[in-house]
Structures are given as C-alpha cells and as structure tokens.
Amino acid sequence: MIEGIGRDAEWSLPAAFYRDEERYARERKLIFEANWLLFSWSERLREPGDYVTGQLAGYSIFVIRGDDGKARAFHNVCRHRASELLREEAGRCGKLIVCPYHSWSFKRDGALHKAAEFGKDATFDPDEWGLYALDCEEWRGLVFVRIRREGPSLIEWLGPVVDFAAPFPIEKQHYFTKKERVVDVDWKTYGENYLECYHCRAMHPGLCATLDIDRYAIDVHPEHELFHLHAPGRAEGLTQGCYLYRFPFLMLNLYDWGSSIATVEPMGPGRLKHINWYFFEDVSPEKAEANQQSADWSAQIITEDLDIITGVQRNLNAGVYTRGALSKAQEHAVIAFDRMAVEALERPGPRRVAAE
C-alpha cells in the first residue's frame, strides 16, 4: 500500500515529467529514436523516384522508392552544407536527388553521384559521402522508419500486432483523408488519456452510444509494450473492430471496411502534432459522404479528448499540481504506460564511437 492513497491506487508520474526540457531530450534519444515510428503509407510511393518528406523525432527526413522497388529513408540533409534536399511534402524526383543549394547530386540509393564544380583534384568516396541513412520497412501498406539503426526488425517490434491485425484487409484499403492538429499537450499526457476509458461516460457520449462501456477492457502486454483495447458494440456499425496501441504512440483502429490509423509527432515537452489518417476499402465518389461522416465521427472523439487534456497540460505546467492517484481498476493501462516511459530512460543509451 502506498502511503496516502491506499492499496487500490498508485502514484501518477510527477507533473515535472511532462514539461521538463532535459527529460524530453532523453525521451527523444532513448524512446523516439530507438523505436519504429509510423511515417507514411505505401500508396504514396508507387514508382521509383516517388518520395515523401516529413518530420520524425525532430529530424527532417524523407523516404524514397528506389530503382529496385525498395523504400529507403534518409535524413533530408545534404552532405555538403546541410541544405534540405527535398522541399515538397511529396513528389517524384529524376534519376538523381539534386541539392537546390549547390547542386551536389545523390542517387536514389543514397550514394553520392557528383560534388558539382568542386575542383578537378577533389575526390569523394560515393558511399562515404552518401546520404545519412535510416532504417525503413513496410508492413501491409504502411511505412515505418527508425532513426537509430539498431534493434529488432519491424515485424519483431510489432509482435502480437501482426496476429491481431491479420483478419483485417488493410492492404485493400485506400487513403481517403487526414486530420492533423498541433496542440500544447505532452505525448505522455495524450497516451495516458488514450489508455483509459474512466473518462468515457463524462467525455464521449457518442462513443458510449455505440460501445458497451460497462464491458470496455484494455489488455496490457508489457513484454511487447502493447495495449489491446476492446468492448462489444451495441449494434453493428462504426465501432466493430480491433483497437491497438503500440508504445510509444502507434494507434491502429482496424475494421473490415476501413481503418483509422494515428500517431503523434512530439514537438517538445508539452507539445505535439496529432496525425490521423483514414482509409476505406471503397473510396468511390458514391461512398464519399459516408466515408467523411465516419472520419468526422472519429475526429470528434479525438477533439473531445484534446480539448480536455490541453487543460490538463496547462495545469501540469503551472506548478500547483504535483502528482495524483491512479486507480488500479480503472487506470491499470495508464500505470503500465507510465512504467514503460520511465523504464525506457533507465536502459543503456546508444554507444558513441571515436569516429563520431
């Protein structure tokens, strides 16, 4: 029993953990860089030369489809003077990636092609001076990237997600729309809210009308850092499916007819971008209105969450609230999530070598 709150509760994380710059820097290195992170979807990379740019764990990166059909990820930085190489959100480059600053060029596999007009006596090893590569793998039409180039394969990292998702036709579903919002909320504040339905009756009347909230459950798989959320639906409809949260912030809501797939891009302590993509098997014009209604229904639940936890984050920042009590019955998944966030910072960090 923890003194002051009884045997049925545990202490929350200290409020300072959600606003501390130094702690966030460690989270970036030891959590965001170390895990596979959702970046894009494969339909955006149909042909060799197709690319997608974006931010991941605070880095500017891009993924490009190679001549061999493989998707590769690189830091979006020229090896000459650190210019961003690709500045559009998505597109298709020619046979070469040409820096817009001084015209250095790189092949689609990242190797240096030419240091333009550098002098006839200058020699650069194409591989040694190639682009800074990242780990990149695809799974069922989704593109994942890992900043730190060590660790388990994507399939190993996904673990039980692979079997949970197996019955759902993800590859047959096509991108329909997205919803992105930047909010003053820490990534842990968001994750904790996602992993409990203690608030559902007060906050989500629409969700409660479709799910049997009395039977809502979250199964925790700590060895895989995975949460399986489930509840019977009151009727056939939008909420029949499989709901998964893979630490630190991969969210998969899978249905026979479509998927809501989400992640967050942490932008600093107490700030993030929430990213939600909606996929449907039928994206014909005839289904556009119904698909939009489905996406809007999902987005409304997220809006309800973001509205309340933005206020939570303000209070975590203010300094009055220091920590609270978590219910082992209602918030056991929050307790597990917090433990993962703490233990990840206690593991040995990446090793530095003399060449660095």
Short mmCIF file of C-alpha atoms in Angstrom, two decimals, residues 66-323:
data_model
loop_
_atom_site.label_atom_id
_atom_site.label_comp_id
_atom_site.label_asym_id
_atom_site.label_seq_id
_atom_site.Cartn_x
_atom_site.Cartn_y
_atom_site.Cartn_z
CA GLY A 66 14.44 3.07 -55.23
CA ASP A 67 15.03 1.68 -58.69
CA ASP A 68 14.93 -1.78 -57.15
CA GLY A 69 11.48 -1.14 -55.68
CA LYS A 70 12.72 -0.82 -52.12
CA ALA A 71 11.67 2.09 -49.91
CA ARG A 72 14.65 3.80 -48.26
CA ALA A 73 14.77 6.53 -45.65
CA PHE A 74 17.35 9.28 -45.28
CA HIS A 75 17.90 12.41 -43.28
CA ASN A 76 16.80 15.28 -45.53
CA VAL A 77 20.22 16.92 -45.35
CA CYS A 78 22.90 17.43 -47.98
CA ARG A 79 26.36 16.20 -47.01
CA HIS A 80 27.91 19.41 -48.34
CA ARG A 81 26.40 22.32 -46.37
CA ALA A 82 23.33 20.76 -44.70
CA SER A 83 20.68 22.10 -47.06
CA GLU A 84 17.34 20.30 -47.19
CA LEU A 85 17.41 18.27 -50.38
CA LEU A 86 13.68 17.81 -50.98
CA ARG A 87 11.34 20.62 -50.01
CA GLU A 88 7.93 19.45 -51.21
CA GLU A 89 5.74 17.29 -48.98
CA ALA A 90 5.68 14.61 -51.67
CA GLY A 91 6.69 14.22 -55.30
CA ARG A 92 8.87 12.39 -57.77
CA CYS A 93 12.50 13.19 -58.47
CA GLY A 94 14.51 12.30 -61.54
CA LYS A 95 17.21 9.68 -61.56
CA LEU A 96 19.16 11.89 -59.16
CA ILE A 97 18.38 13.82 -55.98
CA VAL A 98 19.92 17.23 -56.66
CA CYS A 99 20.59 19.66 -53.82
CA PRO A 100 18.89 23.03 -54.52
CA TYR A 101 21.74 24.91 -52.80
CA HIS A 102 25.00 23.92 -54.56
CA SER A 103 23.81 21.16 -56.92
CA TRP A 104 25.51 18.20 -55.27
CA SER A 105 23.66 15.13 -56.51
CA PHE A 106 22.86 11.75 -54.99
CA LYS A 107 21.49 8.50 -56.37
CA ARG A 108 18.17 7.10 -55.22
CA ASP A 109 20.02 4.60 -53.04
CA GLY A 110 21.70 7.49 -51.21
CA ALA A 111 25.19 7.22 -52.74
CA LEU A 112 26.89 10.45 -53.78
CA HIS A 113 26.77 10.93 -57.56
CA LYS A 114 28.68 14.18 -58.01
CA ALA A 115 30.12 17.06 -55.99
CA ALA A 116 29.31 19.73 -58.56
CA GLU A 117 32.15 22.01 -59.69
CA PHE A 118 34.25 21.19 -56.65
CA GLY A 119 37.56 21.12 -58.44
CA LYS A 120 39.25 18.54 -60.63
CA ASP A 121 41.53 17.26 -57.88
CA ALA A 122 38.76 16.74 -55.31
CA THR A 123 37.73 13.10 -54.76
CA PHE A 124 34.82 11.88 -52.67
CA ASP A 125 34.03 8.24 -51.98
CA PRO A 126 30.39 7.78 -53.13
CA ASP A 127 29.44 5.63 -50.15
CA GLU A 128 31.43 7.53 -47.54
CA TRP A 129 29.81 10.77 -48.70
CA GLY A 130 26.37 9.31 -49.27
CA LEU A 131 23.22 10.46 -47.52
CA TYR A 132 22.67 9.68 -43.84
CA ALA A 133 20.52 6.55 -43.96
CA LEU A 134 17.79 5.42 -41.57
CA ASP A 135 16.07 2.07 -41.10
CA CYS A 136 12.94 1.77 -43.24
CA GLU A 137 10.49 -1.11 -43.60
CA GLU A 138 6.98 -1.54 -44.92
CA TRP A 139 4.20 -3.58 -43.36
CA ARG A 140 0.86 -4.11 -45.05
CA GLY A 141 0.93 -0.80 -46.89
CA LEU A 142 2.32 1.29 -44.03
CA VAL A 143 5.83 2.79 -43.99
CA PHE A 144 7.85 2.81 -40.77
CA VAL A 145 11.19 4.46 -40.07
CA ARG A 146 13.65 4.09 -37.20
CA ILE A 147 16.20 6.81 -36.54
CA ARG A 148 18.71 4.69 -34.61
CA ARG A 149 19.97 1.94 -36.87
CA GLU A 150 19.95 -0.94 -34.42
CA GLY A 151 17.37 -3.16 -32.81
CA PRO A 152 14.61 -5.60 -33.80
CA SER A 153 13.10 -5.80 -37.26
CA LEU A 154 9.74 -4.11 -37.77
CA ILE A 155 7.87 -7.43 -37.59
CA GLU A 156 9.66 -8.32 -34.36
CA TRP A 157 8.84 -4.87 -32.95
CA LEU A 158 5.17 -5.14 -33.90
CA GLY A 159 4.96 -8.51 -32.15
CA PRO A 160 1.35 -9.55 -31.49
CA VAL A 161 0.08 -6.64 -33.61
CA VAL A 162 0.73 -8.84 -36.64
CA ASP A 163 -1.69 -11.55 -35.48
CA PHE A 164 -4.28 -9.11 -34.10
CA ALA A 165 -4.36 -7.30 -37.44
CA ALA A 166 -4.31 -10.42 -39.61
CA PRO A 167 -8.12 -10.71 -40.07
CA PHE A 168 -8.43 -7.14 -41.36
CA PRO A 169 -7.91 -6.33 -45.08
CA ILE A 170 -5.54 -3.39 -44.58
CA GLU A 171 -3.87 -3.78 -47.99
CA LYS A 172 -7.23 -3.41 -49.75
CA GLN A 173 -7.97 -0.12 -48.03
CA HIS A 174 -7.10 3.19 -49.66
CA TYR A 175 -6.26 6.58 -48.24
CA PHE A 176 -9.30 8.86 -48.01
CA THR A 177 -8.46 11.85 -45.81
CA LYS A 178 -6.37 13.01 -42.86
CA LYS A 179 -6.72 15.23 -39.81
CA GLU A 180 -3.65 16.90 -38.29
CA ARG A 181 -3.55 19.27 -35.33
CA VAL A 182 -0.78 20.86 -33.31
CA VAL A 183 -1.68 21.14 -29.62
CA ASP A 184 0.04 22.07 -26.39
CA VAL A 185 -0.07 18.56 -24.96
CA ASP A 186 2.81 16.29 -23.96
CA TRP A 187 2.99 12.93 -25.73
CA LYS A 188 2.64 11.14 -22.38
CA THR A 189 -0.46 13.17 -21.46
CA TYR A 190 -2.01 12.05 -24.73
CA GLY A 191 -1.00 8.40 -24.31
CA GLU A 192 -2.39 8.23 -20.79
CA ASN A 193 -5.74 9.63 -21.91
CA TYR A 194 -5.93 7.15 -24.78
CA LEU A 195 -5.30 4.20 -22.48
CA GLU A 196 -8.24 4.54 -20.13
CA CYS A 197 -12.00 4.77 -20.52
CA TYR A 198 -12.52 6.08 -16.99
CA HIS A 199 -13.39 9.38 -18.69
CA CYS A 200 -15.63 7.95 -21.42
CA ARG A 201 -19.02 8.47 -19.79
CA ALA A 202 -18.21 12.07 -18.94
CA MET A 203 -16.45 12.93 -22.21
CA HIS A 204 -17.70 10.75 -25.08
CA PRO A 205 -21.49 10.39 -25.32
CA GLY A 206 -21.23 9.40 -28.99
CA LEU A 207 -18.80 6.60 -28.23
CA CYS A 208 -20.86 5.38 -25.29
CA ALA A 209 -23.93 5.20 -27.50
CA THR A 210 -22.20 2.64 -29.72
CA LEU A 211 -20.00 0.69 -27.28
CA ASP A 212 -20.94 -1.29 -24.19
CA ILE A 213 -18.76 0.79 -21.88
CA ASP A 214 -19.52 -1.48 -18.90
CA ARG A 215 -17.54 -4.19 -20.72
CA TYR A 216 -14.75 -1.97 -22.02
CA ALA A 217 -11.36 -3.53 -21.30
CA ILE A 218 -7.70 -2.90 -22.02
CA ASP A 219 -5.36 -5.88 -22.07
CA VAL A 220 -1.73 -4.99 -21.40
CA HIS A 221 1.12 -6.96 -22.97
CA PRO A 222 4.09 -5.36 -21.19
CA GLU A 223 6.69 -7.64 -22.76
CA HIS A 224 5.64 -6.28 -26.17
CA GLU A 225 4.78 -2.74 -24.96
CA LEU A 226 1.34 -3.29 -26.46
CA PHE A 227 -2.20 -2.44 -25.39
CA HIS A 228 -5.29 -4.15 -26.82
CA LEU A 229 -8.45 -2.11 -26.29
CA HIS A 230 -11.82 -3.77 -26.77
CA ALA A 231 -15.53 -3.57 -25.95
CA PRO A 232 -18.62 -5.13 -27.53
CA GLY A 233 -20.59 -2.86 -29.81
CA ARG A 234 -24.20 -2.10 -29.01
CA ALA A 235 -25.02 -2.67 -32.69
CA GLU A 236 -23.25 -3.37 -35.95
CA GLY A 237 -21.53 -0.21 -37.14
CA LEU A 238 -18.53 2.04 -36.84
CA THR A 239 -17.12 0.66 -33.62
CA GLN A 240 -16.78 -3.02 -34.58
CA GLY A 241 -13.12 -3.72 -34.93
CA CYS A 242 -9.70 -4.13 -33.35
CA TYR A 243 -8.03 -1.33 -31.37
CA LEU A 244 -4.30 -1.43 -30.67
CA TYR A 245 -1.77 0.96 -29.10
CA ARG A 246 1.92 0.14 -29.51
CA PHE A 247 4.22 2.18 -27.25
CA PRO A 248 5.29 4.91 -27.64
CA PHE A 249 2.46 6.18 -29.88
CA LEU A 250 1.26 3.94 -32.70
CA MET A 251 -2.55 3.68 -32.78
CA LEU A 252 -4.37 1.23 -35.06
CA ASN A 253 -8.17 1.13 -35.20
CA LEU A 254 -8.96 -1.60 -37.71
CA TYR A 255 -12.28 -2.56 -39.28
CA ASP A 256 -13.40 -4.78 -42.14
CA TRP A 257 -14.34 -1.74 -44.22
CA GLY A 258 -11.67 0.79 -43.22
CA SER A 259 -9.08 1.91 -40.72
CA SER A 260 -8.28 4.89 -38.54
CA ILE A 261 -4.50 4.94 -38.17
CA ALA A 262 -2.85 7.53 -35.94
CA THR A 263 0.42 8.62 -34.44
CA VAL A 264 1.86 11.71 -32.83
CA GLU A 265 4.95 13.75 -33.63
CA PRO A 266 6.34 15.12 -30.35
CA MET A 267 7.47 18.73 -30.85
CA GLY A 268 8.92 19.35 -27.41
CA PRO A 269 7.87 18.90 -23.79
CA GLY A 270 4.17 19.68 -23.61
CA ARG A 271 3.63 19.99 -27.38
CA LEU A 272 2.77 17.57 -30.20
CA LYS A 273 1.23 17.16 -33.61
CA HIS A 274 -1.60 14.62 -33.70
CA ILE A 275 -1.77 12.83 -37.06
CA ASN A 276 -4.75 10.71 -38.11
CA TRP A 277 -5.21 9.01 -41.47
CA TYR A 278 -8.47 7.43 -42.62
CA PHE A 279 -8.50 4.53 -45.07
CA PHE A 280 -11.53 2.82 -46.66
CA GLU A 281 -11.89 -0.18 -48.91
CA ASP A 282 -14.39 1.71 -51.07
CA VAL A 283 -13.28 5.26 -51.86
CA SER A 284 -15.59 5.72 -54.85
CA PRO A 285 -17.46 9.03 -55.21
CA GLU A 286 -20.64 7.26 -54.20
CA LYS A 287 -19.14 6.45 -50.78
CA ALA A 288 -17.52 9.85 -50.21
CA GLU A 289 -20.25 11.25 -47.96
CA ALA A 290 -20.49 8.12 -45.81
CA ASN A 291 -16.71 7.91 -45.52
CA GLN A 292 -16.48 11.56 -44.50
CA GLN A 293 -19.15 11.04 -41.85
CA SER A 294 -17.16 8.12 -40.46
CA ALA A 295 -13.94 10.16 -40.38
CA ASP A 296 -15.74 13.11 -38.78
CA TRP A 297 -17.21 10.83 -36.11
CA SER A 298 -13.75 9.58 -35.21
CA ALA A 299 -12.25 13.07 -35.32
CA GLN A 300 -14.93 14.36 -32.95
CA ILE A 301 -13.89 11.87 -30.27
CA ILE A 302 -10.28 13.00 -30.64
CA THR A 303 -11.38 16.63 -30.43
CA GLU A 304 -13.19 15.91 -27.17
CA ASP A 305 -10.01 14.35 -25.80
CA LEU A 306 -7.69 17.12 -26.98
CA ASP A 307 -9.95 19.83 -25.58
CA ILE A 308 -9.83 18.40 -22.06
CA ILE A 309 -6.20 17.32 -21.97
CA THR A 310 -5.00 20.69 -23.23
CA GLY A 311 -6.34 21.99 -19.93
CA VAL A 312 -4.67 19.11 -18.13
CA GLN A 313 -1.34 20.11 -19.69
CA ARG A 314 -1.78 23.74 -18.66
CA ASN A 315 -2.19 22.62 -15.07
CA LEU A 316 0.79 20.26 -15.30
CA ASN A 317 2.83 23.24 -16.48
CA ALA A 318 1.54 25.67 -13.86
CA GLY A 319 3.22 24.08 -10.83
CA VAL A 320 0.28 23.72 -8.40
CA TYR A 321 -0.50 20.08 -9.16
CA THR A 322 2.47 17.85 -8.38
CA ARG A 323 1.11 14.32 -8.79
#
